[in-house]
Coordinates of C-alpha atoms in Angstrom, one line a residue:
M1 CA 11.7 13.5 -57.7
S2 CA 9.3 10.9 -58.9
G3 CA 5.6 10.6 -57.8
E4 CA 6.5 7.3 -56.0
H5 CA 9.2 9.1 -54.0
K6 CA 6.8 11.9 -53.1
N7 CA 4.1 9.6 -51.9
L8 CA 6.6 7.6 -49.8
I9 CA 8.0 10.7 -48.2
L10 CA 4.5 12.0 -47.6
A11 CA 3.4 8.7 -45.9
I12 CA 6.5 8.7 -43.7
T13 CA 6.1 12.4 -42.8
L14 CA 2.4 11.9 -41.9
S15 CA 3.2 8.9 -39.8
F16 CA 5.9 11.0 -37.9
L17 CA 3.5 13.9 -37.5
I18 CA 0.7 11.7 -36.2
L19 CA 3.0 10.1 -33.6
L20 CA 4.5 13.4 -32.7
G21 CA 1.1 15.0 -32.3
W22 CA 0.0 12.1 -30.3
Q23 CA 2.9 12.7 -27.9
Y24 CA 2.1 16.4 -27.6
F25 CA -1.6 16.2 -27.0
F26 CA -1.5 12.9 -25.0
A27 CA -1.3 15.1 -22.7
E28 CA -19.0 24.9 -2.3
P29 CA -22.5 25.6 -2.5
V30 CA -25.3 27.8 -1.3
V31 CA -28.5 27.2 -2.9
Q32 CA -28.8 30.6 -4.4
P33 CA -32.2 31.4 -3.0
P34 CA -34.7 33.9 -4.2
A35 CA -33.9 37.6 -3.6
Q36 CA -35.5 37.9 -0.1
Q37 CA -33.3 35.0 1.2
A38 CA -30.0 36.1 -0.3
T39 CA -29.1 38.5 2.5
Q40 CA -29.9 35.9 5.2
Q41 CA -27.8 33.2 3.6
Q42 CA -24.9 35.5 2.7
Q43 CA -24.7 36.4 6.4
Q44 CA -24.5 32.7 7.4
T45 CA -21.9 31.8 4.7
A46 CA -20.6 33.6 1.8
D47 CA -19.3 31.5 -1.0
S48 CA -20.9 28.7 -3.2
A49 CA -23.8 27.9 -5.5
V50 CA -26.8 25.9 -6.9
P51 CA -29.6 26.9 -9.2
A52 CA -32.4 29.1 -8.0
P53 CA -36.0 28.0 -8.8
A54 CA -36.9 31.3 -10.3
Q55 CA -34.1 30.9 -12.8
P56 CA -33.5 27.2 -13.0
A57 CA -30.4 27.5 -15.2
V58 CA -28.4 29.4 -12.6
G59 CA -27.7 29.4 -8.9
G60 CA -25.3 29.3 -5.9
V61 CA -24.6 27.7 -2.5
P62 CA -22.4 28.9 0.4
E63 CA -19.1 27.6 1.4
S64 CA -17.3 27.9 4.7
G65 CA -15.7 31.2 3.6
A66 CA -12.4 29.9 5.0
P67 CA -9.2 31.1 3.3
V68 CA -7.8 28.9 0.6
A69 CA -5.6 26.1 1.9
A70 CA -5.8 27.8 5.4
V71 CA -5.2 24.4 7.1
S72 CA -4.2 20.9 6.1
R73 CA -6.7 18.3 5.0
E74 CA -6.3 16.5 8.3
Q75 CA -6.9 19.7 10.3
A76 CA -10.0 20.6 8.2
I77 CA -11.4 17.1 8.9
A78 CA -10.7 17.4 12.6
A79 CA -12.3 20.8 12.9
G80 CA -15.9 19.6 13.4
G81 CA -18.1 16.7 14.3
R82 CA -18.2 13.8 11.8
I83 CA -19.7 10.5 11.0
A84 CA -17.2 7.8 9.9
V85 CA -17.7 6.1 6.5
D86 CA -16.5 2.5 6.6
T87 CA -16.9 0.2 3.6
P88 CA -14.7 -2.4 2.0
K89 CA -13.7 0.1 -0.8
I90 CA -14.3 3.5 0.8
G91 CA -13.0 5.2 4.0
G92 CA -13.7 8.7 5.2
S93 CA -16.4 10.7 6.9
I94 CA -19.4 13.0 6.6
A95 CA -19.4 16.4 8.1
L96 CA -22.2 17.1 10.6
T97 CA -21.7 20.8 9.8
G98 CA -23.5 21.2 6.5
G99 CA -24.2 17.4 6.2
R100 CA -21.7 17.2 3.3
I101 CA -20.0 14.2 1.9
D102 CA -16.5 15.7 1.8
D103 CA -14.0 13.1 3.0
V104 CA -13.6 10.0 0.7
S105 CA -10.5 7.9 0.2
L106 CA -10.4 4.8 -2.0
R107 CA -9.0 1.8 -0.1
A108 CA -8.5 -0.4 -3.1
Y109 CA -6.3 2.1 -5.0
R110 CA -2.9 3.6 -4.2
E111 CA -0.9 6.5 -5.7
T112 CA 1.9 4.3 -7.0
V113 CA 2.6 0.6 -7.6
D114 CA 4.3 0.6 -4.2
P115 CA 1.8 -1.3 -1.9
N116 CA 2.8 1.0 0.9
S117 CA 2.0 4.2 -0.9
K118 CA -0.9 6.4 0.2
N119 CA -4.5 5.6 -0.8
I120 CA -6.1 7.7 -3.4
V121 CA -7.9 10.7 -1.9
L122 CA -11.0 11.7 -3.9
L123 CA -13.0 14.2 -1.8
S124 CA -11.8 16.8 0.7
P125 CA -13.6 19.4 2.9
A126 CA -13.8 23.2 2.4
G127 CA -10.9 24.9 4.1
S128 CA -8.4 22.2 3.0
P129 CA -5.8 22.7 0.2
H130 CA -8.1 21.1 -2.5
P131 CA -11.8 21.3 -1.5
Y132 CA -13.9 18.8 -3.4
Y133 CA -17.2 17.6 -2.0
A134 CA -20.9 16.8 -2.6
D135 CA -23.7 18.8 -1.0
F136 CA -27.5 18.5 -0.9
G137 CA -30.5 20.5 0.3
W138 CA -33.6 22.5 -0.4
V139 CA -34.3 26.0 -1.5
T140 CA -37.5 27.9 -1.1
G141 CA -39.6 29.0 -4.1
G142 CA -41.9 31.9 -4.8
N143 CA -42.2 34.3 -1.8
D144 CA -41.6 31.7 0.9
S145 CA -39.0 32.8 3.5
A146 CA -38.8 29.6 5.6
A147 CA -35.3 28.8 6.9
V148 CA -33.6 25.9 5.2
P149 CA -30.4 24.1 6.0
T150 CA -27.2 25.9 5.0
P151 CA -23.5 24.8 4.9
A152 CA -23.3 26.2 8.4
T153 CA -26.2 24.1 9.8
V154 CA -25.1 21.6 12.4
W155 CA -27.1 18.3 12.0
T156 CA -27.9 15.7 14.6
A157 CA -27.0 12.1 13.7
D158 CA -28.5 8.9 15.0
A159 CA -25.2 6.9 14.6
E160 CA -21.4 7.5 14.6
R161 CA -20.6 5.2 11.6
L162 CA -22.0 4.7 8.1
T163 CA -21.5 1.2 6.8
T164 CA -23.0 -0.8 3.9
A165 CA -25.4 -2.5 6.4
A166 CA -26.3 0.6 8.5
P167 CA -27.5 3.9 7.0
V168 CA -27.2 7.1 9.0
T169 CA -30.0 9.6 9.5
L170 CA -29.3 13.3 10.0
T171 CA -31.9 15.6 11.5
W172 CA -32.4 19.4 11.8
S173 CA -35.4 21.5 12.8
N174 CA -35.7 25.2 11.6
G175 CA -37.7 26.1 14.7
Q176 CA -40.6 27.2 12.4
G177 CA -42.3 23.9 12.1
L178 CA -40.1 22.3 9.4
V179 CA -38.1 19.2 10.3
F180 CA -35.4 18.2 7.8
R181 CA -34.1 14.6 7.6
R182 CA -31.3 13.2 5.5
V183 CA -30.8 9.5 5.3
I184 CA -27.4 8.5 3.8
A185 CA -26.7 4.9 2.7
V186 CA -23.7 3.4 0.8
D187 CA -23.1 0.2 -1.0
E188 CA -20.0 -2.0 -1.3
D189 CA -18.6 -0.1 -4.3
A190 CA -18.9 3.6 -4.6
M191 CA -22.6 4.6 -4.6
F192 CA -24.2 6.7 -1.9
T193 CA -27.9 7.1 -1.7
V194 CA -29.1 10.4 -0.2
T195 CA -32.7 10.7 0.7
D196 CA -33.8 14.2 1.9
S197 CA -37.2 14.7 3.4
V198 CA -39.1 17.6 5.0
E199 CA -42.1 17.4 7.4
N200 CA -44.2 20.4 7.9
A201 CA -45.5 20.5 11.5
G202 CA -46.4 24.2 11.1
E203 CA -49.5 25.9 9.9
T204 CA -48.1 27.5 6.7
P205 CA -47.6 25.8 3.3
V206 CA -44.1 26.0 1.8
T207 CA -42.8 25.5 -1.7
L208 CA -39.4 23.8 -1.9
H209 CA -37.0 22.8 -4.6
P210 CA -34.5 20.0 -4.0
W211 CA -30.9 20.5 -5.2
S212 CA -27.6 18.6 -5.2
L213 CA -24.1 19.5 -6.4
V214 CA -20.5 18.5 -6.6
S215 CA -18.1 21.4 -6.1
R216 CA -14.3 21.5 -6.8
R217 CA -12.1 24.4 -5.8
G218 CA -9.0 24.9 -7.8
T219 CA -8.0 23.4 -11.2
P220 CA -6.7 19.9 -10.7
K221 CA -3.7 18.5 -12.5
T222 CA -4.8 16.7 -15.6
E223 CA -3.2 14.4 -18.2
N224 CA -4.0 17.1 -20.8
F225 CA -4.2 14.4 -23.5
Y226 CA -6.4 15.0 -26.5
L227 CA -7.9 11.5 -26.4
L228 CA -8.9 11.8 -22.8
H229 CA -11.7 13.9 -21.3
E230 CA -11.2 15.3 -17.8
G231 CA -13.6 17.9 -16.4
M232 CA -17.4 18.4 -16.4
I233 CA -19.4 15.5 -17.7
G234 CA -23.0 14.5 -17.9
V235 CA -25.8 12.8 -19.9
L236 CA -28.7 15.2 -19.7
G237 CA -31.8 13.5 -21.1
D238 CA -32.3 14.0 -24.8
E239 CA -29.4 16.5 -24.8
G240 CA -27.2 13.4 -24.6
L241 CA -23.6 13.3 -23.6
R242 CA -22.0 16.6 -22.6
E243 CA -18.2 16.9 -21.9
I244 CA -16.7 20.3 -21.0
K245 CA -13.1 20.7 -20.1
Y246 CA -12.1 22.9 -17.2
A247 CA -10.5 25.6 -19.4
D248 CA -13.6 25.7 -21.7
L249 CA -16.0 26.7 -18.9
A250 CA -14.6 30.2 -18.8
G251 CA -15.8 30.8 -22.4
K252 CA -19.4 29.8 -21.6
D253 CA -22.2 32.4 -21.2
A254 CA -22.2 34.5 -18.1
L255 CA -24.7 33.4 -15.4
P256 CA -27.0 35.9 -13.5
T257 CA -25.5 34.8 -10.2
G258 CA -22.0 35.3 -11.4
G259 CA -19.4 33.2 -13.2
N260 CA -19.9 31.3 -16.4
G261 CA -21.6 28.1 -17.3
V262 CA -24.2 26.2 -19.3
A263 CA -27.5 24.8 -18.1
F264 CA -29.9 22.3 -19.5
G265 CA -33.5 22.7 -18.3
N266 CA -36.4 20.3 -18.1
V267 CA -34.4 17.2 -18.9
T268 CA -35.1 13.7 -17.8
G269 CA -32.7 10.9 -17.1
G270 CA -28.9 10.8 -17.0
F271 CA -26.4 12.3 -14.6
V272 CA -24.0 15.2 -14.1
G273 CA -20.6 15.2 -12.5
I274 CA -16.9 15.8 -12.6
T275 CA -14.5 13.2 -14.0
D276 CA -10.8 12.6 -13.7
K277 CA -8.9 9.9 -15.7
Y278 CA -9.7 7.1 -13.3
W279 CA -12.0 8.6 -10.7
A280 CA -15.3 10.5 -10.8
T281 CA -18.1 12.1 -8.8
A282 CA -21.6 12.0 -10.4
L283 CA -25.0 13.0 -9.2
I284 CA -27.8 10.8 -10.4
P285 CA -31.3 12.3 -10.0
G286 CA -34.5 10.3 -10.3
Q287 CA -34.5 9.0 -13.9
S288 CA -38.2 9.7 -14.5
T289 CA -38.4 13.2 -13.0
P290 CA -37.5 16.4 -14.9
Y291 CA -34.6 18.5 -13.6
T292 CA -32.3 21.3 -14.5
G293 CA -28.6 20.2 -14.9
R294 CA -25.8 22.8 -14.9
F295 CA -22.1 23.1 -15.2
S296 CA -20.5 26.3 -13.9
L297 CA -17.3 28.2 -13.1
R298 CA -16.9 31.1 -10.7
S299 CA -14.2 32.8 -8.7
G300 CA -14.1 31.7 -5.0
A301 CA -12.1 32.8 -2.0
G302 CA -8.6 33.8 -2.9
N303 CA -9.7 34.1 -6.6
Q304 CA -9.4 30.3 -7.0
P305 CA -11.7 28.9 -9.6
V306 CA -14.7 26.9 -8.3
Y307 CA -16.0 24.3 -10.7
Q308 CA -19.5 22.9 -10.0
A309 CA -22.0 20.4 -11.5
D310 CA -25.4 20.7 -10.0
V311 CA -29.0 19.5 -10.2
L312 CA -32.2 21.5 -9.4
G313 CA -35.5 19.6 -9.1
G314 CA -38.9 21.0 -9.7
A315 CA -41.1 22.7 -7.1
Q316 CA -42.7 20.5 -4.4
E317 CA -45.7 21.9 -2.4
L318 CA -45.4 21.1 1.3
A319 CA -48.8 21.5 3.0
P320 CA -49.2 21.7 6.8
G321 CA -49.1 18.2 8.3
S322 CA -47.5 16.6 5.1
R323 CA -44.1 15.3 4.1
I324 CA -42.1 15.5 0.9
E325 CA -39.0 13.6 -0.2
N326 CA -36.2 13.7 -2.8
R327 CA -33.8 10.9 -3.5
V328 CA -30.5 11.3 -5.4
H329 CA -27.6 8.9 -5.8
L330 CA -24.0 10.1 -5.6
F331 CA -21.2 8.1 -7.3
A332 CA -17.8 8.8 -5.8
G333 CA -15.1 6.4 -6.6
A334 CA -13.1 4.5 -9.2
K335 CA -14.6 4.1 -12.7
E336 CA -14.6 0.4 -12.7
V337 CA -16.3 -0.9 -15.8
A338 CA -18.2 -3.7 -14.0
A339 CA -19.5 -1.4 -11.3
I340 CA -20.5 1.3 -13.8
S341 CA -22.3 -1.2 -16.0
R342 CA -24.1 -2.7 -12.9
Y343 CA -25.3 0.7 -11.8
Q344 CA -26.6 1.5 -15.2
D345 CA -28.6 -1.7 -15.3
E346 CA -29.8 -1.8 -11.7
L347 CA -30.6 1.9 -11.3
G348 CA -31.7 2.5 -14.9
I349 CA -29.2 5.4 -15.3
K350 CA -29.3 6.6 -18.9
N351 CA -25.9 6.0 -20.6
F352 CA -24.1 5.9 -17.3
D353 CA -21.3 3.9 -19.0
R354 CA -20.3 7.1 -20.8
L355 CA -18.8 8.2 -17.5
I356 CA -15.9 6.2 -18.9
D357 CA -14.3 7.9 -21.9
W358 CA -14.6 5.2 -24.5
G359 CA -14.2 7.8 -27.2
W360 CA -15.5 7.9 -30.8
F361 CA -14.6 4.3 -31.4
Y362 CA -17.0 3.2 -28.6
F363 CA -18.3 0.4 -30.8
I364 CA -14.8 -1.1 -31.0
T365 CA -13.2 0.1 -27.7
R366 CA -16.0 -1.3 -25.4
P367 CA -16.0 -4.8 -27.0
M368 CA -12.2 -4.8 -27.0
F369 CA -12.2 -4.2 -23.2
W370 CA -14.8 -6.9 -22.7
L371 CA -12.8 -9.4 -24.6
I372 CA -9.5 -8.6 -22.8
D373 CA -11.3 -8.7 -19.4
V374 CA -13.0 -12.1 -20.1
I375 CA -9.6 -13.6 -21.1
Y376 CA -7.9 -11.9 -18.1
R377 CA -10.4 -13.6 -15.7
L378 CA -9.3 -16.9 -17.3
V379 CA -5.5 -16.4 -17.3
G380 CA -5.0 -13.9 -14.4
N381 CA -2.7 -11.5 -16.3
F382 CA -3.8 -8.6 -18.5
G383 CA -0.5 -8.7 -20.5
V384 CA -1.1 -12.3 -21.4
A385 CA -4.8 -11.4 -22.2
I386 CA -3.5 -8.8 -24.6
L387 CA -1.3 -11.3 -26.4
I388 CA -4.2 -13.8 -26.7
V389 CA -6.6 -11.1 -28.0
T390 CA -3.9 -10.2 -30.6
V391 CA -4.0 -13.8 -31.8
L392 CA -7.8 -13.8 -31.9
V393 CA -7.8 -10.5 -33.9
K394 CA -5.3 -12.0 -36.3
L395 CA -7.4 -15.1 -36.7
A396 CA -10.5 -13.0 -37.3
F397 CA -8.9 -11.1 -40.2
L398 CA -6.9 -14.1 -41.4
P399 CA -8.8 -14.5 -44.7
L400 CA -8.3 -10.8 -45.6
A401 CA -4.7 -10.8 -44.5
N402 CA -3.9 -14.0 -46.4
R403 CA -5.4 -12.5 -49.6
S404 CA -3.4 -9.3 -49.0
Y405 CA -0.1 -11.1 -48.4
A406 CA -0.7 -13.4 -51.3
S407 CA -1.2 -10.3 -53.5
M408 CA 2.0 -8.9 -52.2
A409 CA 3.8 -12.2 -52.9
K410 CA 2.6 -12.1 -56.5
M411 CA 3.8 -8.5 -56.7
K412 CA 7.3 -9.6 -55.7
A413 CA 7.1 -12.4 -58.2
V414 CA 6.5 -10.1 -61.1
Q415 CA 8.9 -7.4 -59.9
P416 CA 11.4 -8.0 -62.7
E417 CA 8.7 -7.5 -65.3
M418 CA 7.5 -4.3 -63.5
L419 CA 11.1 -3.0 -63.6
A420 CA 11.4 -3.8 -67.3
I421 CA 8.1 -2.0 -68.0
R422 CA 9.3 1.1 -66.1
E423 CA 12.6 1.1 -68.0
R424 CA 10.8 0.5 -71.4
Y425 CA 8.4 3.4 -70.9
K426 CA 10.3 5.7 -68.6
E427 CA 9.7 8.6 -71.0
D428 CA 6.0 7.9 -71.3
K429 CA 4.2 7.7 -67.9
V430 CA 0.8 7.1 -69.4
K431 CA 1.9 4.0 -71.4
Q432 CA 3.9 2.9 -68.3
Q433 CA 0.8 2.9 -66.1
Q434 CA -1.3 1.2 -68.8
A435 CA 1.3 -1.5 -69.2
L436 CA 1.5 -2.0 -65.4
M437 CA -2.3 -2.2 -65.2
D438 CA -2.3 -4.8 -68.0
L439 CA 0.3 -6.8 -66.0
Y440 CA -1.8 -6.6 -62.8
K441 CA -4.9 -7.8 -64.7
K442 CA -3.0 -10.6 -66.4
E443 CA -1.5 -11.9 -63.1
K444 CA -4.7 -11.2 -61.1
I445 CA -2.9 -8.8 -58.8
N446 CA -4.5 -6.0 -56.7
P447 CA -1.7 -3.4 -56.2
I448 CA -3.4 -1.9 -53.1
A449 CA -4.3 -5.2 -51.4
G450 CA -1.1 -5.1 -49.4
C451 CA -2.4 -2.0 -47.5
W452 CA -5.4 -3.7 -46.0
P453 CA -3.7 -5.5 -43.1
M454 CA -2.3 -2.1 -41.9
L455 CA -5.7 -0.3 -42.4
V456 CA -7.5 -3.0 -40.5
Q457 CA -5.0 -2.8 -37.7
I458 CA -5.4 1.0 -37.2
P459 CA -8.8 1.0 -35.5
V460 CA -7.8 -2.0 -33.4
F461 CA -4.6 -0.2 -32.4
F462 CA -6.5 2.9 -31.4
A463 CA -9.1 0.9 -29.5
L464 CA -6.5 -1.0 -27.6
Y465 CA -4.6 2.2 -26.9
K466 CA -7.8 3.7 -25.5
V467 CA -8.5 0.7 -23.3
L468 CA -5.0 0.7 -21.9
F469 CA -5.1 4.5 -21.3
I470 CA -8.5 5.0 -19.8
T471 CA -9.6 1.9 -18.0
I472 CA -8.7 1.6 -14.3
E473 CA -8.5 -2.1 -14.7
M474 CA -5.2 -1.6 -16.6
R475 CA -3.8 0.8 -14.0
H476 CA -0.9 -0.9 -12.1
A477 CA -1.7 -4.2 -13.9
P478 CA 1.6 -6.1 -14.1
F479 CA 3.0 -8.3 -16.9
F480 CA 6.2 -10.2 -16.3
G481 CA 9.6 -9.1 -15.2
W482 CA 10.1 -5.4 -14.9
I483 CA 6.7 -4.4 -16.3
K484 CA 4.7 -3.6 -13.2
D485 CA 2.2 -1.3 -14.9
L486 CA 0.9 -2.0 -18.4
S487 CA -0.7 1.5 -18.6
A488 CA 2.7 3.2 -18.1
P489 CA 5.8 3.3 -20.4
D490 CA 8.5 0.6 -20.1
P491 CA 10.6 1.7 -17.1
L492 CA 13.8 -0.1 -18.1
P493 CA 15.8 2.6 -19.8
I494 CA 18.3 1.4 -22.4
L495 CA 20.2 4.8 -22.6
T496 CA 21.2 4.6 -18.9
L497 CA 22.3 1.0 -19.2
F498 CA 19.2 0.0 -17.2
G499 CA 19.8 2.5 -14.5
L500 CA 23.5 2.0 -14.1
I501 CA 24.3 5.5 -15.4
P502 CA 22.9 8.3 -13.1
W503 CA 21.3 10.3 -15.9
D504 CA 17.8 11.2 -16.7
P505 CA 17.2 11.4 -20.5
S506 CA 13.8 13.0 -20.0
Q507 CA 15.4 16.2 -19.0
V508 CA 16.8 16.8 -22.4
P509 CA 14.9 19.8 -24.0
V510 CA 12.3 18.9 -26.6
L511 CA 13.7 15.4 -27.2
G512 CA 13.5 14.3 -23.6
P513 CA 10.2 12.3 -23.8
F514 CA 11.5 10.4 -26.8
L515 CA 14.8 9.3 -25.1
I516 CA 13.3 7.2 -22.3
I517 CA 13.6 4.1 -24.4
G518 CA 12.8 0.9 -22.6
L519 CA 13.6 -2.7 -23.6
W520 CA 10.1 -3.4 -25.1
P521 CA 10.2 -0.5 -27.5
V522 CA 13.6 -1.8 -28.7
L523 CA 12.1 -5.3 -29.2
M524 CA 9.2 -3.6 -31.1
G525 CA 11.8 -1.9 -33.4
I526 CA 13.6 -5.1 -34.0
T527 CA 10.4 -7.0 -35.0
M528 CA 9.4 -4.1 -37.3
F529 CA 12.9 -4.2 -38.8
V530 CA 12.7 -7.9 -39.5
Q531 CA 9.2 -7.5 -41.0
M532 CA 10.5 -4.9 -43.4
K533 CA 13.6 -6.9 -44.4
M534 CA 11.5 -9.9 -45.4
N535 CA 10.7 -8.0 -48.6
P536 CA 13.1 -7.3 -51.5
A537 CA 15.1 -4.1 -51.0
P538 CA 13.6 -1.2 -52.9
P539 CA 15.7 -0.4 -56.0
D540 CA 15.7 3.3 -55.2
P541 CA 18.4 4.5 -52.6
I542 CA 16.1 7.0 -51.1
Q543 CA 13.5 4.4 -50.4
Q544 CA 16.1 2.1 -49.0
T545 CA 17.3 4.7 -46.5
M546 CA 13.7 5.6 -45.4
F547 CA 12.8 1.9 -44.8
T548 CA 16.0 1.4 -42.9
W549 CA 15.3 4.3 -40.6
M550 CA 11.6 3.8 -40.0
P551 CA 12.0 1.1 -37.3
I552 CA 14.5 3.3 -35.5
L553 CA 12.1 6.3 -35.7
F554 CA 9.2 4.3 -34.4
T555 CA 11.3 2.9 -31.6
F556 CA 11.9 6.4 -30.3
M557 CA 8.4 7.6 -30.9
L558 CA 6.7 4.6 -29.1
A559 CA 9.1 4.8 -26.1
S560 CA 6.7 6.8 -24.1
F561 CA 3.6 4.8 -25.0
P562 CA 2.0 2.4 -22.5
A563 CA 4.0 -0.7 -22.2
G564 CA 0.9 -2.8 -22.9
L565 CA 0.5 -1.2 -26.3
V566 CA 4.2 -1.7 -27.2
I567 CA 4.0 -5.3 -26.2
Y568 CA 0.9 -5.7 -28.4
W569 CA 2.7 -4.1 -31.3
S570 CA 5.8 -6.2 -30.9
W571 CA 3.7 -9.4 -30.7
N572 CA 1.6 -8.4 -33.6
N573 CA 4.7 -7.7 -35.7
L574 CA 6.1 -11.2 -34.8
L575 CA 2.8 -12.9 -35.8
S576 CA 2.8 -10.9 -39.0
V577 CA 6.4 -12.1 -39.8
L578 CA 5.4 -15.7 -39.3
Q579 CA 2.2 -15.3 -41.3
Q580 CA 3.9 -13.5 -44.1
G581 CA 6.7 -16.0 -44.3
Y582 CA 4.2 -18.9 -44.5
I583 CA 2.2 -17.3 -47.3
M584 CA 5.4 -16.4 -49.2
R585 CA 6.6 -19.9 -49.1
K586 CA 3.1 -21.2 -50.1
N587 CA 3.2 -18.9 -53.2
G588 CA 6.7 -19.9 -54.1
V589 CA 8.1 -16.4 -53.4
K590 CA 11.6 -16.1 -52.0
I591 CA 11.9 -14.7 -48.5
E592 CA 14.5 -11.9 -48.7
L593 CA 15.2 -11.6 -45.0
W594 CA 18.7 -13.3 -44.9
D595 CA 19.8 -11.9 -48.3
N596 CA 18.9 -8.4 -47.1
L597 CA 20.8 -8.8 -43.9
R598 CA 23.8 -10.2 -45.6
A599 CA 23.6 -7.3 -48.1
M600 CA 23.7 -4.8 -45.2
F601 CA 26.8 -6.3 -43.7
R602 CA 28.5 -6.5 -47.2
K603 CA 27.8 -2.8 -47.6
K604 CA 29.4 -2.0 -44.3
E605 CA 32.5 -4.1 -45.1
A606 CA 32.8 -2.4 -48.5
T607 CA 32.5 1.0 -46.8
R608 CA 35.3 0.1 -44.4
S609 CA 37.6 -1.1 -47.2

């Protein structure tokens, strides 16, 4: 086998493996108090965690101690007093027992494209099937033994409803001179502001540390895609962005209070939280005050894993007759790019936009989204915006592409001479290569120039894929006809005659995901086929076979990709065909499309006869 054959086979094999790999991979607290308080708090509640001031990298907070999934979510919510949360985008409630934010549903988002499907549920209380909540409080430091609020504490509220215009104040007195207040406010998007304060009406000074956490019981179902992070996330001062998947927490160092995790002490600025593909909870401490941020995993009731992201503030001295305060923001909602960017600017949150997984190609992915979003606001359809962006990208790289296609056209023009050189020096590869290089120099041809359009397209392709896959703005965004969600695969299956045959190709072992072929992947394959047939047929039969099967292979491989990406690729192929045809005519090179198609049919007729 010649070197050219080997290189071609290697290129096709790598392309196949890349796409196959892509398919495969694109896939409750107690502030742990000092020792003298541990017994008291364990008697009150027995099961959760935040960092202890004596050891700022570790800690724990109590949960309700209820059995896992003992009751339904609705029953857990109805079990105690609550304050309703009522905003344009958020519905839910705050538990008076514990003062937790543990019931949040997103009114603007539903589980499916069906407008009557259920709203997305983000947070749920302890005792429900999937507890996930935010908690806040104080822990004593040093040898202080003052009683502080626990998850079992019943707070008194000054209102029954939290709205964007009306904050709610919770109050609790420990009976020893300390009065705790918690003021909770919420904006029109997804940001809660929690201000905890303590007044000392007693005669003894107290040292307190503020803490806050988000806790999630049970491992959630994830996309399990290599290019998407789901799990613990944070930007911790100069430590920068930290992303830890759920499964990776078990391999972290053991914590003194039990479980495993990692802590970052004395950092300033940033946030910590837990992220899903489209939704997230994030704690944002004061951006100018040092804190300890931690991610941890431990075993909760029923041996369910409990994942936690928490923040521990520094010691605050509370003298008799004085008052101390701590303010923290809680983001609990959809990762809308505009809202995340606004919070970063208005609240000065360090790198808050990294809550969205823009990936390694951040410098391309973020501008790509911005451009698509700007055009979407003008045309009102993300699919059309993608088509327009494709044209703009083509125009941006037009000079480079023109030079590349012109070089390819010149290569076709001198192909007879190249074949003659190969035949003349077929026994002497060194002279053959020298003669070819002399020919290229004489005709001013760059033999690798034809690769540039594809190389330029690769980062754009990845950036667009990332935008389609991670941004909630693309979720359930329709195109035309049967495409109701650009972030999902084409739902019109060819192999079932568009649903007429009662058969689910996805159930076929191993090959199932590749058999759900919609109409757009087929159109993409056709455009790729036409693009390849515009060039002269390779003289070698092996190369001819490979080039013939490549569009079919890519059709199957891209069947499970987001419809928006397949539409982009189809449109890009069509534009490339038009561009290449124009340049070939301009350079006086024959377009081989119709001759190649006729040759295919002649071969079929000859085979039959």
